[in-house]
Tab-separated table of C-alpha atoms and ligand atoms in Angstrom:
chain	number	residue	atom	x	y	z
A	1	MET	CA	-16.306	-49.954	11.355
A	2	GLY	CA	-16.864	-51.984	14.486
A	3	ARG	CA	-19.634	-51.344	16.967
A	4	GLY	CA	-18.778	-48.545	19.358
A	5	SER	CA	-15.435	-47.859	17.699
A	6	ALA	CA	-16.537	-44.734	15.831
A	7	PRO	CA	-16.712	-41.410	17.675
A	8	LEU	CA	-18.983	-39.836	15.054
A	9	SER	CA	-22.572	-40.819	14.409
A	10	ALA	CA	-25.172	-39.631	11.956
A	11	SER	CA	-28.585	-38.343	12.949
A	12	THR	CA	-30.274	-40.825	10.651
A	13	LEU	CA	-30.253	-44.567	11.187
A	14	VAL	CA	-31.238	-47.252	8.678
A	15	ILE	CA	-31.868	-50.765	9.976
A	16	GLN	CA	-31.542	-53.378	7.241
A	17	THR	CA	-30.746	-56.891	8.440
A	18	ALA	CA	-32.369	-58.843	5.600
A	19	PHE	CA	-30.454	-60.979	3.091
A	20	LEU	CA	-27.291	-59.777	1.386
A	21	GLY	CA	-29.035	-58.993	-1.917
A	22	ASP	CA	-31.616	-56.898	-0.074
A	23	VAL	CA	-28.816	-54.894	1.534
A	24	VAL	CA	-27.264	-54.173	-1.887
A	25	LEU	CA	-30.675	-53.093	-3.194
A	26	THR	CA	-31.006	-50.742	-0.219
A	27	THR	CA	-27.947	-48.697	-1.293
A	28	PRO	CA	-30.068	-46.347	-3.478
A	29	LEU	CA	-32.189	-45.594	-0.402
A	30	LEU	CA	-29.007	-44.862	1.579
A	31	SER	CA	-27.894	-42.438	-1.145
A	32	ALA	CA	-31.271	-40.725	-1.206
A	33	LEU	CA	-31.342	-40.360	2.585
A	34	ALA	CA	-27.764	-39.069	2.656
A	35	ALA	CA	-28.763	-36.414	0.100
A	36	GLN	CA	-31.575	-35.299	2.442
A	37	HIS	CA	-29.990	-35.640	5.876
A	38	GLY	CA	-26.247	-36.240	5.398
A	39	PRO	CA	-24.454	-39.597	5.675
A	40	VAL	CA	-26.407	-42.239	7.575
A	41	ASP	CA	-25.565	-44.929	10.110
A	42	VAL	CA	-26.687	-48.442	9.212
A	43	VAL	CA	-27.438	-51.479	11.360
A	44	THR	CA	-26.910	-54.562	9.215
A	45	THR	CA	-25.704	-58.164	9.352
A	46	PRO	CA	-22.008	-58.955	9.930
A	47	VAL	CA	-21.905	-60.499	6.441
A	48	ALA	CA	-23.211	-57.374	4.736
A	49	ALA	CA	-21.363	-54.869	6.945
A	50	PRO	CA	-18.107	-54.740	4.903
A	51	LEU	CA	-20.074	-53.919	1.756
A	52	LEU	CA	-21.503	-50.783	3.343
A	53	GLU	CA	-18.408	-49.658	5.268
A	54	THR	CA	-16.979	-48.016	2.162
A	55	HIS	CA	-20.251	-46.668	0.777
A	56	PRO	CA	-20.146	-42.868	0.377
A	57	ALA	CA	-23.640	-42.431	1.886
A	58	VAL	CA	-22.683	-44.266	5.078
A	59	MET	CA	-20.965	-42.767	8.101
A	60	GLN	CA	-20.921	-45.812	10.356
A	61	VAL	CA	-21.929	-49.462	10.062
A	62	ILE	CA	-23.178	-51.198	13.190
A	63	PRO	CA	-23.119	-54.982	12.781
A	64	TYR	CA	-26.004	-56.879	14.375
A	65	ASP	CA	-25.340	-60.612	14.629
A	66	LYS	CA	-28.965	-61.586	15.157
A	67	HIS	CA	-28.302	-65.308	14.715
A	68	GLY	CA	-25.011	-65.328	16.669
A	69	GLY	CA	-23.609	-63.205	19.481
A	70	ASP	CA	-26.578	-60.790	19.503
A	71	ARG	CA	-29.334	-63.390	19.244
A	72	GLY	CA	-32.466	-63.255	21.332
A	73	TRP	CA	-34.016	-60.421	23.307
A	74	ALA	CA	-30.847	-59.948	25.389
A	75	GLY	CA	-28.781	-59.151	22.301
A	76	LEU	CA	-31.496	-56.943	20.893
A	77	GLY	CA	-31.785	-55.070	24.205
A	78	ARG	CA	-28.003	-54.514	24.334
A	79	LEU	CA	-27.958	-53.030	20.856
A	80	ALA	CA	-31.068	-50.929	21.555
A	81	ARG	CA	-29.337	-49.372	24.596
A	82	GLN	CA	-26.274	-48.598	22.472
A	83	LEU	CA	-28.424	-46.943	19.810
A	84	ARG	CA	-30.428	-45.031	22.449
A	85	ASN	CA	-27.213	-43.379	23.642
A	86	VAL	CA	-26.643	-41.952	20.158
A	87	HIS	CA	-29.978	-40.062	20.172
A	88	TYR	CA	-30.786	-40.592	16.505
A	89	ALA	CA	-33.345	-38.148	15.105
A	90	ARG	CA	-34.974	-40.654	12.773
A	91	ALA	CA	-34.877	-44.288	11.686
A	92	TYR	CA	-35.755	-45.795	8.314
A	93	LEU	CA	-36.870	-49.410	8.410
A	94	PRO	CA	-36.992	-51.057	4.972
A	95	HIS	CA	-37.166	-54.611	6.393
A	96	ARG	CA	-40.582	-55.556	7.781
A	97	SER	CA	-39.655	-57.648	10.797
A	98	LEU	CA	-40.424	-57.704	14.502
A	99	ARG	CA	-36.711	-57.374	15.354
A	100	THR	CA	-36.360	-54.240	13.239
A	101	ALA	CA	-39.473	-52.590	14.640
A	102	ALA	CA	-38.596	-53.536	18.224
A	103	LEU	CA	-35.005	-52.340	17.891
A	104	ALA	CA	-35.983	-48.863	16.658
A	105	THR	CA	-38.717	-48.610	19.307
A	106	LEU	CA	-36.531	-49.751	22.204
A	107	ALA	CA	-33.804	-47.367	20.986
A	108	ARG	CA	-36.417	-44.603	21.471
A	109	ILE	CA	-35.816	-43.079	18.063
A	110	PRO	CA	-38.599	-40.478	17.788
A	111	ILE	CA	-39.309	-40.829	14.046
A	112	ARG	CA	-39.580	-44.449	12.855
A	113	ARG	CA	-40.552	-44.773	9.208
A	114	GLY	CA	-41.254	-48.041	7.465
A	115	PHE	CA	-43.741	-49.945	5.369
A	116	SER	CA	-47.211	-50.674	6.655
A	117	GLY	CA	-48.221	-54.184	7.667
A	118	GLY	CA	-46.775	-56.642	10.143
A	119	TRP	CA	-45.311	-54.764	13.084
A	120	SER	CA	-45.812	-51.287	11.678
A	121	PHE	CA	-47.990	-50.284	14.642
A	122	LEU	CA	-44.587	-49.767	16.321
A	123	TYR	CA	-43.637	-47.150	13.710
A	124	THR	CA	-44.516	-43.467	13.861
A	125	GLU	CA	-44.842	-43.283	10.066
A	126	ALA	CA	-46.040	-46.252	8.016
A	127	ILE	CA	-46.492	-46.026	4.267
A	128	PRO	CA	-47.795	-48.712	1.909
A	129	LYS	CA	-45.068	-50.598	0.063
A	130	PRO	CA	-45.684	-50.508	-3.690
A	131	ARG	CA	-46.613	-53.950	-4.964
A	132	ALA	CA	-45.135	-53.440	-8.437
A	133	GLY	CA	-41.793	-52.168	-9.668
A	134	HIS	CA	-38.212	-53.026	-8.850
A	135	GLU	CA	-37.307	-53.461	-5.196
A	136	THR	CA	-34.851	-50.536	-5.360
A	137	ASP	CA	-37.683	-48.205	-6.413
A	138	ARG	CA	-40.043	-49.649	-3.826
A	139	LEU	CA	-37.479	-49.068	-1.086
A	140	LEU	CA	-36.815	-45.553	-2.352
A	141	THR	CA	-40.426	-44.592	-1.594
A	142	LEU	CA	-39.377	-44.548	2.070
A	143	ALA	CA	-37.288	-41.450	1.322
A	144	ASN	CA	-39.973	-38.817	0.865
A	145	GLY	CA	-39.432	-36.634	-2.159
A	146	ALA	CA	-36.035	-38.115	-2.948
A	147	PRO	CA	-34.870	-37.954	-6.528
A	148	ALA	CA	-35.731	-41.287	-8.074
A	149	VAL	CA	-32.469	-41.959	-9.859
A	150	TYR	CA	-30.026	-43.640	-7.532
A	151	PRO	CA	-28.626	-46.902	-8.895
A	152	PRO	CA	-27.304	-49.556	-6.501
A	153	HIS	CA	-23.690	-48.736	-5.813
A	154	LEU	CA	-20.745	-50.328	-4.001
A	155	ARG	CA	-17.222	-49.033	-3.614
A	156	PRO	CA	-14.402	-51.574	-3.225
A	157	THR	CA	-11.088	-50.217	-1.924
A	158	THR	CA	-7.738	-50.174	-3.677
A	159	GLU	CA	-6.763	-53.273	-1.654
A	160	ASP	CA	-9.955	-55.002	-2.829
A	161	GLU	CA	-9.047	-54.131	-6.413
A	162	ARG	CA	-5.571	-55.553	-5.877
A	163	ALA	CA	-6.917	-58.866	-4.590
A	164	ALA	CA	-9.338	-59.087	-7.515
A	165	SER	CA	-6.506	-58.341	-9.935
A	166	GLY	CA	-4.560	-61.232	-8.392
A	167	VAL	CA	-7.266	-63.621	-9.593
A	168	TRP	CA	-7.530	-61.880	-12.923
A	169	ASP	CA	-3.779	-62.225	-13.459
A	170	GLN	CA	-4.178	-66.027	-13.292
A	171	ILE	CA	-6.346	-66.005	-16.385
A	172	ALA	CA	-5.604	-62.882	-18.351
A	173	GLN	CA	-3.641	-63.401	-21.541
A	174	ARG	CA	-3.164	-59.671	-21.885
A	175	PRO	CA	-4.257	-56.547	-20.029
A	176	GLU	CA	-8.022	-55.968	-20.226
A	177	SER	CA	-8.504	-59.520	-21.483
A	178	PRO	CA	-12.251	-60.293	-21.151
A	179	PHE	CA	-13.536	-63.149	-19.028
A	180	VAL	CA	-16.912	-64.544	-18.055
A	181	ALA	CA	-17.808	-64.803	-14.372
A	182	LEU	CA	-20.167	-67.526	-13.146
A	183	ALA	CA	-21.931	-67.403	-9.768
A	184	PRO	CA	-23.433	-70.887	-9.360
A	185	GLY	CA	-24.431	-70.721	-5.686
A	186	SER	CA	-27.643	-69.845	-3.906
A	187	ILE	CA	-28.892	-70.375	-0.361
A	188	TRP	CA	-32.033	-71.907	-1.883
A	189	GLY	CA	-31.344	-75.192	-3.647
A	190	SER	CA	-34.158	-74.891	-6.181
A	191	LYS	CA	-32.665	-71.625	-7.461
A	192	ARG	CA	-29.376	-73.318	-8.433
A	193	TRP	CA	-29.147	-73.850	-12.175
A	194	PRO	CA	-27.684	-77.347	-12.747
A	195	TYR	CA	-25.667	-76.764	-15.947
A	196	TYR	CA	-22.849	-74.420	-14.904
A	197	ALA	CA	-20.222	-77.095	-15.607
A	198	GLU	CA	-21.524	-77.608	-19.146
A	199	LEU	CA	-21.662	-73.859	-19.683
A	200	ALA	CA	-18.132	-73.376	-18.318
A	201	ALA	CA	-16.852	-76.116	-20.655
A	202	GLN	CA	-18.449	-74.457	-23.671
A	203	LEU	CA	-17.315	-70.946	-22.781
A	204	ALA	CA	-13.777	-71.855	-21.799
A	205	THR	CA	-12.925	-73.019	-25.305
A	206	ALA	CA	-13.095	-69.357	-26.286
A	207	VAL	CA	-12.743	-67.182	-23.197
A	208	PRO	CA	-11.432	-67.522	-19.612
A	209	VAL	CA	-14.001	-68.336	-16.953
A	210	VAL	CA	-13.942	-67.383	-13.252
A	211	ILE	CA	-16.262	-69.032	-10.742
A	212	ILE	CA	-17.324	-66.676	-7.961
A	213	GLY	CA	-18.915	-67.476	-4.619
A	214	GLY	CA	-18.373	-67.878	-0.916
A	215	GLN	CA	-16.663	-70.630	1.059
A	216	ASP	CA	-19.893	-72.673	0.947
A	217	ASP	CA	-19.687	-72.710	-2.848
A	218	ALA	CA	-16.042	-73.855	-3.021
A	219	GLY	CA	-16.910	-77.551	-3.536
A	220	LEU	CA	-19.420	-76.707	-6.246
A	221	GLY	CA	-16.814	-74.445	-7.858
A	222	ASP	CA	-14.269	-77.301	-7.842
A	223	GLU	CA	-16.775	-79.624	-9.513
A	224	ILE	CA	-17.499	-77.067	-12.230
A	225	GLN	CA	-13.797	-76.400	-12.758
A	226	ARG	CA	-12.925	-80.115	-12.993
A	227	ALA	CA	-15.796	-80.838	-15.383
A	228	ALA	CA	-14.930	-77.849	-17.562
A	229	GLU	CA	-11.221	-78.693	-17.699
A	230	GLY	CA	-11.854	-82.368	-18.361
A	231	GLY	CA	-11.802	-81.808	-22.118
A	232	GLY	CA	-8.260	-80.365	-22.001
A	233	GLY	CA	-7.394	-77.991	-24.837
A	234	ARG	CA	-6.973	-74.314	-24.054
A	235	ARG	CA	-9.572	-74.175	-21.350
A	236	ARG	CA	-8.868	-71.771	-18.518
A	237	VAL	CA	-11.169	-71.921	-15.547
A	238	VAL	CA	-10.387	-70.451	-12.130
A	239	ASN	CA	-12.390	-71.295	-9.044
A	240	ALA	CA	-12.314	-68.161	-6.854
A	241	CYS	CA	-15.052	-69.379	-4.488
A	242	GLY	CA	-14.064	-68.754	-0.875
A	243	LYS	CA	-10.829	-67.010	-1.877
A	244	LEU	CA	-12.099	-63.425	-1.828
A	245	THR	CA	-14.074	-61.254	0.543
A	246	LEU	CA	-17.415	-59.910	-0.609
A	247	ARG	CA	-15.969	-56.535	-1.573
A	248	GLN	CA	-13.101	-58.226	-3.401
A	249	SER	CA	-15.647	-60.408	-5.214
A	250	ALA	CA	-17.534	-57.260	-6.204
A	251	ALA	CA	-14.254	-55.823	-7.520
A	252	LEU	CA	-13.652	-59.004	-9.537
A	253	ILE	CA	-17.207	-58.998	-10.912
A	254	ALA	CA	-16.587	-55.396	-12.026
A	255	LYS	CA	-13.750	-56.660	-14.249
A	256	ALA	CA	-15.862	-59.391	-15.895
A	257	ALA	CA	-17.306	-58.955	-19.379
A	258	VAL	CA	-20.500	-60.586	-18.154
A	259	LEU	CA	-21.778	-62.411	-15.067
A	260	VAL	CA	-24.016	-65.464	-15.356
A	261	THR	CA	-25.887	-65.924	-12.101
A	262	ASN	CA	-28.949	-67.386	-10.457
A	263	ASP	CA	-31.562	-65.139	-8.864
A	264	SER	CA	-29.275	-64.436	-5.908
A	265	ALA	CA	-26.979	-61.823	-4.346
A	266	PRO	CA	-24.272	-61.818	-7.086
A	267	LEU	CA	-26.910	-60.528	-9.529
A	268	HIS	CA	-27.241	-57.413	-7.390
A	269	LEU	CA	-23.465	-57.131	-6.867
A	270	ALA	CA	-23.079	-57.055	-10.665
A	271	THR	CA	-25.792	-54.408	-10.972
A	272	ALA	CA	-24.018	-52.301	-8.356
A	273	MET	CA	-20.685	-52.692	-10.172
A	274	GLY	CA	-22.093	-51.957	-13.652
A	275	THR	CA	-21.343	-55.418	-15.055
A	276	PRO	CA	-23.649	-56.920	-17.724
A	277	VAL	CA	-25.733	-59.811	-16.425
A	278	VAL	CA	-27.441	-62.951	-17.685
A	279	ALA	CA	-29.671	-63.987	-14.773
A	280	LEU	CA	-31.290	-67.418	-14.608
A	281	PHE	CA	-34.694	-67.506	-12.929
A	282	GLY	CA	-36.261	-70.849	-11.961
A	283	PRO	CA	-38.852	-70.991	-9.166
A	284	THR	CA	-38.975	-67.183	-8.966
A	285	ILE	CA	-39.782	-64.554	-11.598
A	286	THR	CA	-38.539	-61.037	-12.301
A	287	GLU	CA	-42.016	-59.644	-11.562
A	288	PHE	CA	-41.208	-60.161	-7.871
A	289	GLY	CA	-39.011	-57.076	-8.253
A	290	PHE	CA	-35.516	-58.547	-7.914
A	291	GLY	CA	-34.510	-58.893	-11.579
A	292	PRO	CA	-31.682	-57.176	-13.463
A	293	LEU	CA	-31.916	-53.386	-13.445
A	294	ARG	CA	-29.491	-52.235	-16.101
A	295	PRO	CA	-30.775	-51.712	-19.653
A	296	GLY	CA	-29.709	-54.603	-21.878
A	297	ASP	CA	-29.228	-57.132	-19.088
A	298	LEU	CA	-31.056	-60.405	-19.641
A	299	ALA	CA	-33.207	-62.579	-17.388
A	300	LEU	CA	-33.914	-66.091	-18.661
A	301	GLY	CA	-36.699	-68.346	-17.418
A	302	VAL	CA	-38.825	-71.216	-18.714
A	303	ASP	CA	-42.187	-69.945	-19.981
A	304	GLY	CA	-45.432	-71.885	-19.809
A	305	LEU	CA	-44.750	-73.922	-16.663
A	306	LEU	CA	-47.950	-73.932	-14.626
A	307	CYS	CA	-46.046	-74.519	-11.380
A	308	ARG	CA	-43.852	-71.430	-11.878
A	309	PRO	CA	-43.352	-69.379	-9.739
A	310	CYS	CA	-43.779	-71.680	-6.772
A	311	SER	CA	-42.334	-69.565	-3.959
A	312	SER	CA	-41.241	-66.021	-3.236
A	313	HIS	CA	-37.705	-67.116	-2.282
A	314	GLY	CA	-37.394	-70.525	-3.924
A	315	PRO	CA	-37.841	-73.729	-1.914
A	316	PRO	CA	-34.820	-75.832	-0.836
A	317	GLN	CA	-35.858	-78.481	-3.384
A	318	CYS	CA	-38.418	-78.652	-6.164
A	319	PRO	CA	-41.650	-79.690	-4.409
A	320	LEU	CA	-42.696	-81.574	-7.546
A	321	GLY	CA	-39.370	-83.350	-7.893
A	322	HIS	CA	-38.785	-82.585	-11.597
A	323	HIS	CA	-37.184	-79.104	-11.291
A	324	ARG	CA	-38.212	-78.356	-14.869
A	325	CYS	CA	-37.961	-74.593	-14.306
A	326	MET	CA	-34.186	-74.959	-14.203
A	327	ARG	CA	-33.543	-78.212	-16.083
A	328	GLU	CA	-35.292	-76.923	-19.217
A	329	LEU	CA	-33.067	-73.859	-19.292
A	330	THR	CA	-30.187	-75.220	-21.364
A	331	ALA	CA	-26.508	-74.264	-21.543
A	332	PRO	CA	-26.729	-73.460	-25.294
A	333	ALA	CA	-29.606	-71.056	-24.515
A	334	VAL	CA	-27.400	-69.272	-21.990
A	335	VAL	CA	-24.490	-69.113	-24.474
A	336	THR	CA	-26.879	-67.559	-27.003
A	337	ALA	CA	-27.973	-64.997	-24.398
A	338	ILE	CA	-24.341	-64.086	-23.683
A	339	GLU	CA	-23.801	-63.604	-27.419
A	340	GLU	CA	-26.968	-61.495	-27.680
A	341	LEU	CA	-25.724	-59.300	-24.868
A	342	GLY	CA	-22.609	-58.512	-26.915
A	343	ALA	CA	-20.624	-57.864	-23.749
A	344	LEU	CA	-17.698	-60.064	-24.788
A	345	ARG	CA	-17.323	-58.139	-28.014
A	346	ARG	CA	-17.513	-54.804	-26.210
A	347	ARG	CA	-14.886	-55.693	-23.638
A	348	SER	CA	-12.439	-57.513	-25.964
B	401	SF4	S1	-42.422	-76.557	-8.603
B	401	SF4	FE1	-42.017	-75.748	-10.629
B	401	SF4	S2	-41.274	-73.676	-10.262
B	401	SF4	FE2	-41.108	-74.776	-8.324
B	401	SF4	S3	-39.020	-75.602	-8.265
B	401	SF4	FE3	-40.349	-77.203	-9.155
B	401	SF4	S4	-40.252	-76.862	-11.373
B	401	SF4	FE4	-39.491	-75.010	-10.373
């Protein structure tokens, strides 16, 4: 829903303008808050906005293009005035940032609840963020007394399902035919596992493979597809990178028997869609709180590397140059993990 286009507003506002994966992991908090106060309004990035527009806990999504049309204090002031006119009763602020704190304060929202530290002196209620546990549970502590069991959840539309089925139809040999989805991209270069092409080649001898990602990943997807199809035979690999919206991609992931992904947003999309996951962790580790959530899902990483983890997000390149955390994670090890998961057997 575009800014200002909705006549109805909730009394509760959530401001979450962090990365896409963080927004997906905030959906349990949205559900918990909706259970307490009714559906909420959410300020989020233009990229993440479509994911939340169809969420049952959300009444209205207000896009905030903090790096584009709304950048700087002028953009922030404009949005704050718009929010002030709504007279929200309370704001929840899961993202610790100056912009978030300033926006809620300038919007004069009387109750501003977030995590202590940083700019929390601008909040009216600051609580310590748990250091351990999964990020979804840590974020849920913002919702006082909320039931703890709210999994991440997304709701693609019928049109999204149709678009996803269009890709599926290219590969399916029969209805409900299982396929493996690969998500090879990541904003952070050191988080990209280098053997997706080898993995796709191995998998595609037995099962269709779909490569998922955004427009930025299309070239990488082409490379993987070409390398995987190079051996000929009955290999079926479709590069869907850049061909689907985020919600359509979520709908396609929901149809996959398993998703193989780096430590990046598609991991959380799969969690939200109930799809089994094999997640490949290089410079980061699951103890940071962003690993798979569903029982049985697998996270693979190289043990015993003294340099690992080297960064909370993953640097653009390996600072040591060898990138052993990813290069020593082999394609056969990932195939074995997929077999261990048993997802292909369950969905065939
Ligand atoms: S320093 Fe170590 S953990 Fe970091 S990217 Fe390089 S190999 Fe991976």
